[in-house]
Amino acid sequence: MTSTVPAPLTRTAEGSALQAVLLDMDGTLVDTEGFWWDVEVEIFAGLGHALDDAWRHVVVGGPMSRSGGFLIEATGADITLAELSVLLNEGFEDRITRALPLMPGAARLLAELAEHEIPTALVSASHRRIIDRVLASLGPQHFALTVAGDEVARTKPHPEPYLFAAAGLGVDPARCAVVEDTATGVASAEAAGCHVVAVPSVAPITAAARRTVVTSLEQVDLPFLRGLMPL
């Protein structure tokens, strides 16, 4: 967990019940979900196994223990989860070093939240080493708190990452808006009691109570997020 901005963490706009915005990283702010799949395909090809493209919907959103474990079991590859995790992180780091495209609307939304001093946290299933590399492009100043998947006992889809982030910001999870791109992340945020905006990246997500689905982050701004909260 890293705190990067000494912001007034409980400050909210007059008339708004929104206390904080919690954002996923891969596929939500940065266009990297495809990177993970490409690395997985490459690693397993080297082990003599072709991955079924249908499995992509199973592994999207992590955590690495679940996605990696599934692929090892599905292929019967001769590799341990620990060995696979090292290769996955190394392969992903190599790709983001070469290119790290932001999702449309990501830079604008982060700047808007910072301008209005909305407490904002990055909550990812990726490991700390990956988050810190991505933060260099996203701008660490945009986040009062960042939570990595290897810093919590139970990562997504368990609610712990979002409960941990809300506690770190000193806010009520029920007054937090979460932006996610996968069913795994949505399940984590909803189990924590947050209001969710889903921006599906790979697999479709349906709307539900306390869950709004949009097609692009460009549709999400501060008035939109405030509108999710009951006054």
mmCIF file of C-alpha atoms in Angstrom:
data_model
loop_
_atom_site.group_PDB
_atom_site.id
_atom_site.type_symbol
_atom_site.label_atom_id
_atom_site.label_comp_id
_atom_site.label_asym_id
_atom_site.label_seq_id
_atom_site.Cartn_x
_atom_site.Cartn_y
_atom_site.Cartn_z
ATOM 1 C CA MET A 1 0.000 0.000 0.000
ATOM 2 C CA THR A 2 1.380 3.397 -0.951
ATOM 3 C CA SER A 3 0.125 6.844 -0.002
ATOM 4 C CA THR A 4 1.222 9.467 -2.496
ATOM 5 C CA VAL A 5 -0.894 12.574 -1.927
ATOM 6 C CA PRO A 6 -1.421 14.357 1.412
ATOM 7 C CA ALA A 7 -4.978 15.245 0.397
ATOM 8 C CA PRO A 8 -7.945 16.017 2.689
ATOM 9 C CA LEU A 9 -9.308 12.491 2.405
ATOM 10 C CA THR A 10 -12.847 13.064 3.616
ATOM 11 C CA ARG A 11 -13.591 16.270 1.745
ATOM 12 C CA THR A 12 -16.668 16.026 -0.510
ATOM 13 C CA ALA A 13 -18.516 18.518 -2.659
ATOM 14 C CA GLU A 14 -21.460 20.302 -1.098
ATOM 15 C CA GLY A 15 -24.670 18.412 -1.844
ATOM 16 C CA SER A 16 -22.875 15.236 -2.877
ATOM 17 C CA ALA A 17 -22.701 12.008 -0.899
ATOM 18 C CA LEU A 18 -19.709 10.776 -2.905
ATOM 19 C CA GLN A 19 -16.755 10.313 -0.530
ATOM 20 C CA ALA A 20 -14.158 8.648 -2.779
ATOM 21 C CA VAL A 21 -13.510 7.080 -6.174
ATOM 22 C CA LEU A 22 -11.728 3.734 -6.368
ATOM 23 C CA LEU A 23 -10.321 2.672 -9.725
ATOM 24 C CA ASP A 24 -9.111 -0.616 -11.140
ATOM 25 C CA MET A 25 -5.994 -0.451 -13.319
ATOM 26 C CA ASP A 26 -5.635 -3.064 -16.106
ATOM 27 C CA GLY A 27 -8.348 -2.665 -18.712
ATOM 28 C CA THR A 28 -9.893 0.240 -16.815
ATOM 29 C CA LEU A 29 -7.276 2.998 -16.838
ATOM 30 C CA VAL A 30 -4.638 1.355 -19.037
ATOM 31 C CA ASP A 31 -5.321 -0.773 -22.117
ATOM 32 C CA THR A 32 -3.346 -3.773 -20.899
ATOM 33 C CA GLU A 33 -5.760 -6.712 -20.503
ATOM 34 C CA GLY A 34 -4.625 -7.895 -23.934
ATOM 35 C CA PHE A 35 -1.009 -7.700 -22.783
ATOM 36 C CA TRP A 36 -1.614 -10.289 -20.059
ATOM 37 C CA TRP A 37 -3.268 -12.689 -22.501
ATOM 38 C CA ASP A 38 -0.504 -12.246 -25.075
ATOM 39 C CA VAL A 39 2.121 -13.047 -22.431
ATOM 40 C CA GLU A 40 0.176 -16.123 -21.290
ATOM 41 C CA VAL A 41 -0.133 -17.366 -24.876
ATOM 42 C CA GLU A 42 3.588 -16.832 -25.448
ATOM 43 C CA ILE A 43 4.677 -18.596 -22.254
ATOM 44 C CA PHE A 44 2.481 -21.632 -22.785
ATOM 45 C CA ALA A 45 3.508 -21.869 -26.445
ATOM 46 C CA GLY A 46 7.069 -22.126 -25.201
ATOM 47 C CA LEU A 47 5.951 -25.003 -22.996
ATOM 48 C CA GLY A 48 4.338 -26.734 -25.974
ATOM 49 C CA HIS A 49 0.717 -25.799 -25.300
ATOM 50 C CA ALA A 50 -1.752 -23.690 -27.277
ATOM 51 C CA LEU A 51 -4.283 -21.719 -25.244
ATOM 52 C CA ASP A 52 -7.937 -21.828 -26.249
ATOM 53 C CA ASP A 53 -9.122 -18.269 -26.932
ATOM 54 C CA ALA A 54 -12.325 -19.075 -25.000
ATOM 55 C CA TRP A 55 -10.210 -19.295 -21.830
ATOM 56 C CA ARG A 56 -9.489 -15.588 -22.070
ATOM 57 C CA HIS A 57 -12.873 -14.820 -20.524
ATOM 58 C CA VAL A 58 -12.065 -17.182 -17.650
ATOM 59 C CA VAL A 59 -8.714 -15.648 -16.717
ATOM 60 C CA VAL A 60 -9.446 -11.955 -17.355
ATOM 61 C CA GLY A 61 -9.276 -9.818 -14.249
ATOM 62 C CA GLY A 62 -6.967 -12.091 -12.291
ATOM 63 C CA PRO A 63 -5.826 -12.751 -9.637
ATOM 64 C CA MET A 64 -2.700 -14.429 -10.972
ATOM 65 C CA SER A 65 -3.117 -17.389 -8.612
ATOM 66 C CA ARG A 66 -6.529 -18.127 -10.101
ATOM 67 C CA SER A 67 -5.796 -17.396 -13.758
ATOM 68 C CA GLY A 68 -2.385 -19.058 -13.712
ATOM 69 C CA GLY A 69 -3.698 -22.050 -11.790
ATOM 70 C CA PHE A 70 -6.527 -22.481 -14.279
ATOM 71 C CA LEU A 71 -4.177 -22.411 -17.283
ATOM 72 C CA ILE A 72 -1.763 -24.897 -15.724
ATOM 73 C CA GLU A 73 -4.604 -27.290 -14.957
ATOM 74 C CA ALA A 74 -6.285 -26.816 -18.346
ATOM 75 C CA THR A 75 -3.113 -27.445 -20.340
ATOM 76 C CA GLY A 76 -1.288 -29.871 -18.039
ATOM 77 C CA ALA A 77 1.851 -27.775 -18.543
ATOM 78 C CA ASP A 78 4.952 -28.766 -16.581
ATOM 79 C CA ILE A 79 5.362 -25.540 -14.616
ATOM 80 C CA THR A 80 4.577 -24.461 -11.073
ATOM 81 C CA LEU A 81 2.386 -21.486 -10.242
ATOM 82 C CA ALA A 82 5.368 -19.719 -8.648
ATOM 83 C CA GLU A 83 7.454 -20.200 -11.802
ATOM 84 C CA LEU A 84 4.598 -19.054 -14.010
ATOM 85 C CA SER A 85 4.013 -15.935 -11.892
ATOM 86 C CA VAL A 86 7.629 -14.852 -12.366
ATOM 87 C CA LEU A 87 7.426 -15.325 -16.136
ATOM 88 C CA LEU A 88 4.100 -13.503 -16.364
ATOM 89 C CA ASN A 89 5.330 -10.466 -14.433
ATOM 90 C CA GLU A 90 8.555 -10.318 -16.445
ATOM 91 C CA GLY A 91 6.724 -10.611 -19.760
ATOM 92 C CA PHE A 92 4.169 -7.983 -18.788
ATOM 93 C CA GLU A 93 6.833 -5.558 -17.574
ATOM 94 C CA ASP A 94 8.626 -5.931 -20.895
ATOM 95 C CA ARG A 95 5.475 -5.010 -22.794
ATOM 96 C CA ILE A 96 4.569 -1.964 -20.709
ATOM 97 C CA THR A 97 8.151 -0.732 -21.033
ATOM 98 C CA ARG A 98 7.645 -0.673 -24.805
ATOM 99 C CA ALA A 99 4.120 0.774 -24.787
ATOM 100 C CA LEU A 100 1.479 1.667 -22.224
ATOM 101 C CA PRO A 101 -1.681 3.002 -23.863
ATOM 102 C CA LEU A 102 -4.197 4.711 -21.590
ATOM 103 C CA MET A 103 -7.892 3.945 -21.990
ATOM 104 C CA PRO A 104 -9.860 6.729 -23.698
ATOM 105 C CA GLY A 105 -11.016 9.199 -21.060
ATOM 106 C CA ALA A 106 -8.626 7.981 -18.340
ATOM 107 C CA ALA A 107 -6.307 11.013 -18.248
ATOM 108 C CA ARG A 108 -9.246 13.428 -18.335
ATOM 109 C CA LEU A 109 -11.082 11.648 -15.493
ATOM 110 C CA LEU A 110 -8.005 11.506 -13.255
ATOM 111 C CA ALA A 111 -7.320 15.200 -13.844
ATOM 112 C CA GLU A 112 -10.938 16.078 -13.035
ATOM 113 C CA LEU A 113 -10.913 14.097 -9.782
ATOM 114 C CA ALA A 114 -7.643 15.752 -8.755
ATOM 115 C CA GLU A 115 -8.916 19.228 -9.635
ATOM 116 C CA HIS A 116 -11.938 18.767 -7.351
ATOM 117 C CA GLU A 117 -9.865 17.085 -4.608
ATOM 118 C CA ILE A 118 -11.882 13.859 -4.682
ATOM 119 C CA PRO A 119 -10.062 11.157 -2.691
ATOM 120 C CA THR A 120 -8.976 8.601 -5.261
ATOM 121 C CA ALA A 121 -7.401 5.158 -4.906
ATOM 122 C CA LEU A 122 -5.979 2.663 -7.378
ATOM 123 C CA VAL A 123 -7.075 -0.884 -6.481
ATOM 124 C CA SER A 124 -5.528 -3.622 -8.609
ATOM 125 C CA ALA A 125 -5.009 -7.384 -8.595
ATOM 126 C CA SER A 126 -1.600 -6.764 -10.188
ATOM 127 C CA HIS A 127 1.497 -7.015 -8.027
ATOM 128 C CA ARG A 128 3.208 -3.971 -6.527
ATOM 129 C CA ARG A 129 6.137 -4.170 -8.953
ATOM 130 C CA ILE A 130 3.693 -3.843 -11.869
ATOM 131 C CA ILE A 131 1.619 -1.068 -10.284
ATOM 132 C CA ASP A 132 4.679 1.052 -9.599
ATOM 133 C CA ARG A 133 5.770 0.779 -13.240
ATOM 134 C CA VAL A 134 2.305 1.760 -14.494
ATOM 135 C CA LEU A 135 2.048 4.654 -12.016
ATOM 136 C CA ALA A 136 4.940 6.349 -13.763
ATOM 137 C CA SER A 137 2.617 6.818 -16.751
ATOM 138 C CA LEU A 138 -0.658 7.372 -14.901
ATOM 139 C CA GLY A 139 0.878 9.898 -12.521
ATOM 140 C CA PRO A 140 1.233 8.849 -8.867
ATOM 141 C CA GLN A 141 0.022 12.314 -7.814
ATOM 142 C CA HIS A 142 -3.480 11.332 -8.897
ATOM 143 C CA PHE A 143 -3.845 8.730 -6.145
ATOM 144 C CA ALA A 144 -3.988 9.192 -2.390
ATOM 145 C CA LEU A 145 -3.663 5.425 -2.030
ATOM 146 C CA THR A 146 -2.708 2.432 -4.169
ATOM 147 C CA VAL A 147 -3.461 -1.186 -3.283
ATOM 148 C CA ALA A 148 -1.739 -4.130 -4.999
ATOM 149 C CA GLY A 149 -2.931 -7.701 -5.232
ATOM 150 C CA ASP A 150 0.099 -9.025 -3.359
ATOM 151 C CA GLU A 151 -0.525 -6.646 -0.428
ATOM 152 C CA VAL A 152 -3.824 -8.132 0.714
ATOM 153 C CA ALA A 153 -4.505 -11.610 2.079
ATOM 154 C CA ARG A 154 -7.430 -12.164 -0.296
ATOM 155 C CA THR A 155 -7.521 -10.357 -3.620
ATOM 156 C CA LYS A 156 -10.365 -9.879 -6.092
ATOM 157 C CA PRO A 157 -13.100 -11.206 -6.304
ATOM 158 C CA HIS A 158 -12.958 -11.082 -2.478
ATOM 159 C CA PRO A 159 -14.084 -7.674 -1.112
ATOM 160 C CA GLU A 160 -10.897 -7.180 0.924
ATOM 161 C CA PRO A 161 -9.058 -4.950 -1.611
ATOM 162 C CA TYR A 162 -11.900 -2.428 -1.743
ATOM 163 C CA LEU A 163 -12.614 -2.592 1.977
ATOM 164 C CA PHE A 164 -8.898 -2.050 2.569
ATOM 165 C CA ALA A 165 -8.838 0.969 0.246
ATOM 166 C CA ALA A 166 -11.924 2.554 1.828
ATOM 167 C CA ALA A 167 -10.481 2.078 5.297
ATOM 168 C CA GLY A 168 -7.180 3.587 4.176
ATOM 169 C CA LEU A 169 -8.989 6.657 2.877
ATOM 170 C CA GLY A 170 -11.183 6.855 5.974
ATOM 171 C CA VAL A 171 -14.427 6.653 3.997
ATOM 172 C CA ASP A 172 -17.584 4.538 3.959
ATOM 173 C CA PRO A 173 -17.507 1.867 1.187
ATOM 174 C CA ALA A 174 -21.198 2.556 0.553
ATOM 175 C CA ARG A 175 -20.239 6.135 -0.347
ATOM 176 C CA CYS A 176 -17.536 5.060 -2.796
ATOM 177 C CA ALA A 177 -17.827 4.801 -6.571
ATOM 178 C CA VAL A 178 -15.749 2.001 -8.086
ATOM 179 C CA VAL A 179 -14.795 1.810 -11.756
ATOM 180 C CA GLU A 180 -14.040 -1.721 -13.012
ATOM 181 C CA ASP A 181 -13.784 -3.575 -16.314
ATOM 182 C CA THR A 182 -14.201 -7.257 -15.366
ATOM 183 C CA ALA A 183 -16.758 -9.420 -13.585
ATOM 184 C CA THR A 184 -14.079 -10.367 -11.055
ATOM 185 C CA GLY A 185 -13.476 -6.746 -10.094
ATOM 186 C CA VAL A 186 -17.173 -5.931 -10.097
ATOM 187 C CA ALA A 187 -17.834 -8.844 -7.712
ATOM 188 C CA SER A 188 -15.120 -7.568 -5.358
ATOM 189 C CA ALA A 189 -16.452 -4.014 -5.302
ATOM 190 C CA GLU A 190 -20.076 -5.038 -4.892
ATOM 191 C CA ALA A 191 -19.237 -7.432 -2.067
ATOM 192 C CA ALA A 192 -17.542 -4.474 -0.351
ATOM 193 C CA GLY A 193 -20.800 -2.511 -0.626
ATOM 194 C CA CYS A 194 -19.625 0.043 -3.198
ATOM 195 C CA HIS A 195 -21.497 1.557 -6.121
ATOM 196 C CA VAL A 196 -19.977 0.213 -9.332
ATOM 197 C CA VAL A 197 -19.475 1.576 -12.822
ATOM 198 C CA ALA A 198 -18.572 -1.281 -15.161
ATOM 199 C CA VAL A 199 -16.718 -0.523 -18.388
ATOM 200 C CA PRO A 200 -16.374 -4.043 -19.890
ATOM 201 C CA SER A 201 -13.021 -4.646 -21.596
ATOM 202 C CA VAL A 202 -13.122 -8.308 -22.673
ATOM 203 C CA ALA A 203 -16.250 -10.080 -21.440
ATOM 204 C CA PRO A 204 -19.710 -8.478 -21.259
ATOM 205 C CA ILE A 205 -21.146 -7.309 -17.927
ATOM 206 C CA THR A 206 -24.842 -6.717 -17.314
ATOM 207 C CA ALA A 207 -26.378 -3.872 -15.344
ATOM 208 C CA ALA A 208 -27.748 -4.601 -11.862
ATOM 209 C CA ALA A 209 -28.695 -2.879 -8.630
ATOM 210 C CA ARG A 210 -25.906 -0.461 -7.609
ATOM 211 C CA ARG A 211 -24.147 -1.315 -10.912
ATOM 212 C CA THR A 212 -24.142 0.942 -13.968
ATOM 213 C CA VAL A 213 -22.666 -0.297 -17.246
ATOM 214 C CA VAL A 214 -21.156 2.078 -19.812
ATOM 215 C CA THR A 215 -19.268 1.409 -23.025
ATOM 216 C CA SER A 216 -16.367 3.785 -22.461
ATOM 217 C CA LEU A 217 -14.622 5.684 -19.699
ATOM 218 C CA GLU A 218 -15.303 8.778 -21.775
ATOM 219 C CA GLN A 219 -18.892 8.568 -20.501
ATOM 220 C CA VAL A 220 -17.713 8.850 -16.899
ATOM 221 C CA ASP A 221 -17.092 12.200 -15.227
ATOM 222 C CA LEU A 222 -17.490 13.644 -11.743
ATOM 223 C CA PRO A 223 -21.183 14.639 -12.101
ATOM 224 C CA PHE A 224 -21.901 11.121 -13.371
ATOM 225 C CA LEU A 225 -20.169 9.546 -10.362
ATOM 226 C CA ARG A 226 -21.895 11.879 -7.917
ATOM 227 C CA GLY A 227 -25.206 10.950 -9.489
ATOM 228 C CA LEU A 228 -24.721 7.321 -8.410
ATOM 229 C CA MET A 229 -24.997 8.278 -4.740
ATOM 230 C CA PRO A 230 -28.249 8.781 -2.840
ATOM 231 C CA LEU A 231 -28.258 12.173 -1.115
#
